[in-house]
PDB file of C-alpha atoms in Angstrom:
ATOM      1  CA  MET P 188       1.836 -14.008 -83.121  1.00  0.00           C
ATOM      2  CA  MET P 189      -0.577 -17.024 -83.269  1.00  0.00           C
ATOM      3  CA  LEU P 190      -0.005 -19.674 -85.765  1.00  0.00           C
ATOM      4  CA  THR P 191      -2.896 -20.869 -87.861  1.00  0.00           C
ATOM      5  CA  LEU P 192      -3.462 -24.458 -88.718  1.00  0.00           C
ATOM      6  CA  PHE P 193      -2.496 -23.649 -92.306  1.00  0.00           C
ATOM      7  CA  ASP P 194       0.901 -22.368 -91.133  1.00  0.00           C
ATOM      8  CA  VAL P 195       1.538 -25.428 -89.083  1.00  0.00           C
ATOM      9  CA  LEU P 196       0.622 -27.795 -92.026  1.00  0.00           C
ATOM     10  CA  ARG P 197       2.940 -25.924 -94.279  1.00  0.00           C
ATOM     11  CA  THR P 198       5.857 -26.228 -91.880  1.00  0.00           C
ATOM     12  CA  PRO P 199       8.091 -29.207 -92.318  1.00  0.00           C
ATOM     13  CA  MET P 200       8.049 -31.078 -88.962  1.00  0.00           C
ATOM     14  CA  ALA P 201      11.280 -33.037 -89.429  1.00  0.00           C
ATOM     15  CA  ALA P 202      14.744 -31.563 -89.321  1.00  0.00           C
ATOM     16  CA  PRO P 203      17.010 -31.868 -92.318  1.00  0.00           C
ATOM     17  CA  GLU P 204      19.004 -34.944 -91.826  1.00  0.00           C
ATOM     18  CA  THR P 205      22.514 -34.389 -90.650  1.00  0.00           C
ATOM     19  CA  PRO P 206      25.302 -36.783 -91.936  1.00  0.00           C
ATOM     20  CA  GLY P 207      25.605 -38.416 -88.454  1.00  0.00           C
ATOM     21  CA  ILE P 208      21.881 -39.122 -88.196  1.00  0.00           C
ATOM     22  CA  LYS P 209      21.779 -40.439 -91.776  1.00  0.00           C
ATOM     23  CA  ARG P 210      24.787 -42.685 -91.032  1.00  0.00           C
ATOM     24  CA  MET P 211      23.000 -44.057 -88.062  1.00  0.00           C
ATOM     25  CA  ARG P 212      19.787 -44.640 -89.999  1.00  0.00           C
ATOM     26  CA  MET P 213      21.650 -46.407 -92.778  1.00  0.00           C
ATOM     27  CA  THR P 214      23.581 -48.604 -90.233  1.00  0.00           C
ATOM     28  CA  ILE P 215      20.315 -49.533 -88.663  1.00  0.00           C
ATOM     29  CA  LEU P 216      18.900 -50.565 -92.132  1.00  0.00           C
ATOM     30  CA  VAL P 217      22.036 -52.588 -92.887  1.00  0.00           C
ATOM     31  CA  LEU P 218      21.958 -54.293 -89.538  1.00  0.00           C
ATOM     32  CA  CYS P 219      18.218 -55.088 -89.885  1.00  0.00           C
ATOM     33  CA  SER P 220      18.863 -56.628 -93.339  1.00  0.00           C
ATOM     34  CA  ALA P 221      21.869 -58.612 -91.931  1.00  0.00           C
ATOM     35  CA  LEU P 222      19.584 -59.810 -89.131  1.00  0.00           C
ATOM     36  CA  VAL P 223      16.895 -61.011 -91.571  1.00  0.00           C
ATOM     37  CA  VAL P 224      19.456 -62.793 -93.726  1.00  0.00           C
ATOM     38  CA  SER P 225      21.114 -64.388 -90.731  1.00  0.00           C
ATOM     39  CA  ILE P 226      17.840 -65.627 -89.250  1.00  0.00           C
ATOM     40  CA  ALA P 227      16.686 -66.933 -92.722  1.00  0.00           C
ATOM     41  CA  SER P 228      19.950 -68.741 -93.156  1.00  0.00           C
ATOM     42  CA  ILE P 229      20.493 -69.939 -89.648  1.00  0.00           C
ATOM     43  CA  ASP P 230      20.796 -73.563 -90.663  1.00  0.00           C
ATOM     44  CA  LEU P 231      23.569 -72.643 -93.163  1.00  0.00           C
ATOM     45  CA  LEU P 232      25.305 -70.471 -90.639  1.00  0.00           C
ATOM     46  CA  ARG P 233      25.192 -73.311 -88.033  1.00  0.00           C
ATOM     47  CA  ALA P 234      26.731 -75.646 -90.614  1.00  0.00           C
ATOM     48  CA  VAL P 235      29.565 -73.190 -91.424  1.00  0.00           C
ATOM     49  CA  ILE P 236      30.232 -71.630 -88.010  1.00  0.00           C
ATOM     50  CA  GLY P 237      28.726 -74.183 -85.714  1.00  0.00           C
ATOM     51  CA  ILE P 238      27.380 -73.001 -82.292  1.00  0.00           C
ATOM     52  CA  GLY P 239      28.606 -69.464 -83.083  1.00  0.00           C
ATOM     53  CA  ALA P 240      25.636 -68.953 -85.400  1.00  0.00           C
ATOM     54  CA  GLY P 241      23.390 -68.070 -82.458  1.00  0.00           C
ATOM     55  CA  ALA P 242      26.041 -65.630 -81.204  1.00  0.00           C
ATOM     56  CA  VAL P 243      26.032 -63.814 -84.608  1.00  0.00           C
ATOM     57  CA  VAL P 244      22.190 -63.427 -84.506  1.00  0.00           C
ATOM     58  CA  GLY P 245      22.438 -62.286 -80.788  1.00  0.00           C
ATOM     59  CA  GLY P 246      25.228 -59.906 -81.480  1.00  0.00           C
ATOM     60  CA  LEU P 247      23.116 -58.240 -84.214  1.00  0.00           C
ATOM     61  CA  LEU P 248      20.176 -58.020 -81.890  1.00  0.00           C
ATOM     62  CA  ILE P 249      22.226 -56.517 -79.128  1.00  0.00           C
ATOM     63  CA  VAL P 250      23.734 -53.868 -81.421  1.00  0.00           C
ATOM     64  CA  LEU P 251      20.248 -52.981 -82.688  1.00  0.00           C
ATOM     65  CA  MET P 252      18.942 -52.714 -79.140  1.00  0.00           C
ATOM     66  CA  VAL P 253      21.638 -50.149 -78.316  1.00  0.00           C
ATOM     67  CA  LEU P 254      21.654 -48.249 -81.612  1.00  0.00           C
ATOM     68  CA  VAL P 255      17.944 -47.727 -82.211  1.00  0.00           C
ATOM     69  CA  PRO P 256      17.321 -45.785 -79.019  1.00  0.00           C
ATOM     70  CA  VAL P 257      20.401 -43.677 -79.627  1.00  0.00           C
ATOM     71  CA  TYR P 258      19.032 -42.893 -83.068  1.00  0.00           C
ATOM     72  CA  PHE P 259      15.598 -41.996 -81.856  1.00  0.00           C
ATOM     73  CA  VAL P 260      16.996 -39.635 -79.162  1.00  0.00           C
ATOM     74  CA  ALA P 261      19.413 -37.997 -81.676  1.00  0.00           C
ATOM     75  CA  LYS P 262      16.645 -37.629 -84.238  1.00  0.00           C
ATOM     76  CA  THR P 263      14.105 -36.335 -81.736  1.00  0.00           C
ATOM     77  CA  ARG P 264      16.503 -33.709 -80.455  1.00  0.00           C
ATOM     78  CA  ALA P 265      17.290 -32.595 -83.995  1.00  0.00           C
ATOM     79  CA  ASP P 266      13.641 -32.350 -84.888  1.00  0.00           C
ATOM     80  CA  ASP P 267      12.830 -30.407 -81.770  1.00  0.00           C
ATOM     81  CA  ALA P 268      15.686 -27.965 -82.297  1.00  0.00           C
ATOM     82  CA  HIS P 269      14.607 -27.547 -85.901  1.00  0.00           C
ATOM     83  CA  LEU P 270      10.950 -26.931 -84.952  1.00  0.00           C
ATOM     84  CA  ALA P 271      11.997 -24.401 -82.178  1.00  0.00           C
ATOM     85  CA  ALA P 272      14.129 -22.550 -84.700  1.00  0.00           C
ATOM     86  CA  LEU P 273      11.123 -22.341 -87.130  1.00  0.00           C
ATOM     87  CA  LEU P 274       8.812 -21.149 -84.469  1.00  0.00           C
ATOM     88  CA  ALA P 275      11.345 -18.537 -83.304  1.00  0.00           C
ATOM     89  CA  GLU P 276      11.730 -17.443 -86.886  1.00  0.00           C
ATOM     90  CA  THR P 277       7.966 -16.997 -87.337  1.00  0.00           C
ATOM     91  CA  ASP P 278       7.676 -14.998 -84.025  1.00  0.00           C
ATOM     92  CA  GLN P 279      10.024 -12.386 -85.305  1.00  0.00           C
TER      93      GLN P 279
END
């Protein structure tokens, strides 16, 4: 059975968010917020921690560089599986 454009537009394209994916998304948001705050207050951090202030900012960047691709792969797989299930459901 062929899908019409109207059928595709009515179909939600994103999968329902699993607790694990939601936890990763929230963690990324918190880490991004912490990164913004740490960069904005780098002078205060340097006064309190010393040279370790750069390590704090660098650590946040490294964690984000690892976590964001993991999140996108997991989210893409969940979306693809959800869309495949919807298409299989409409074919029956």
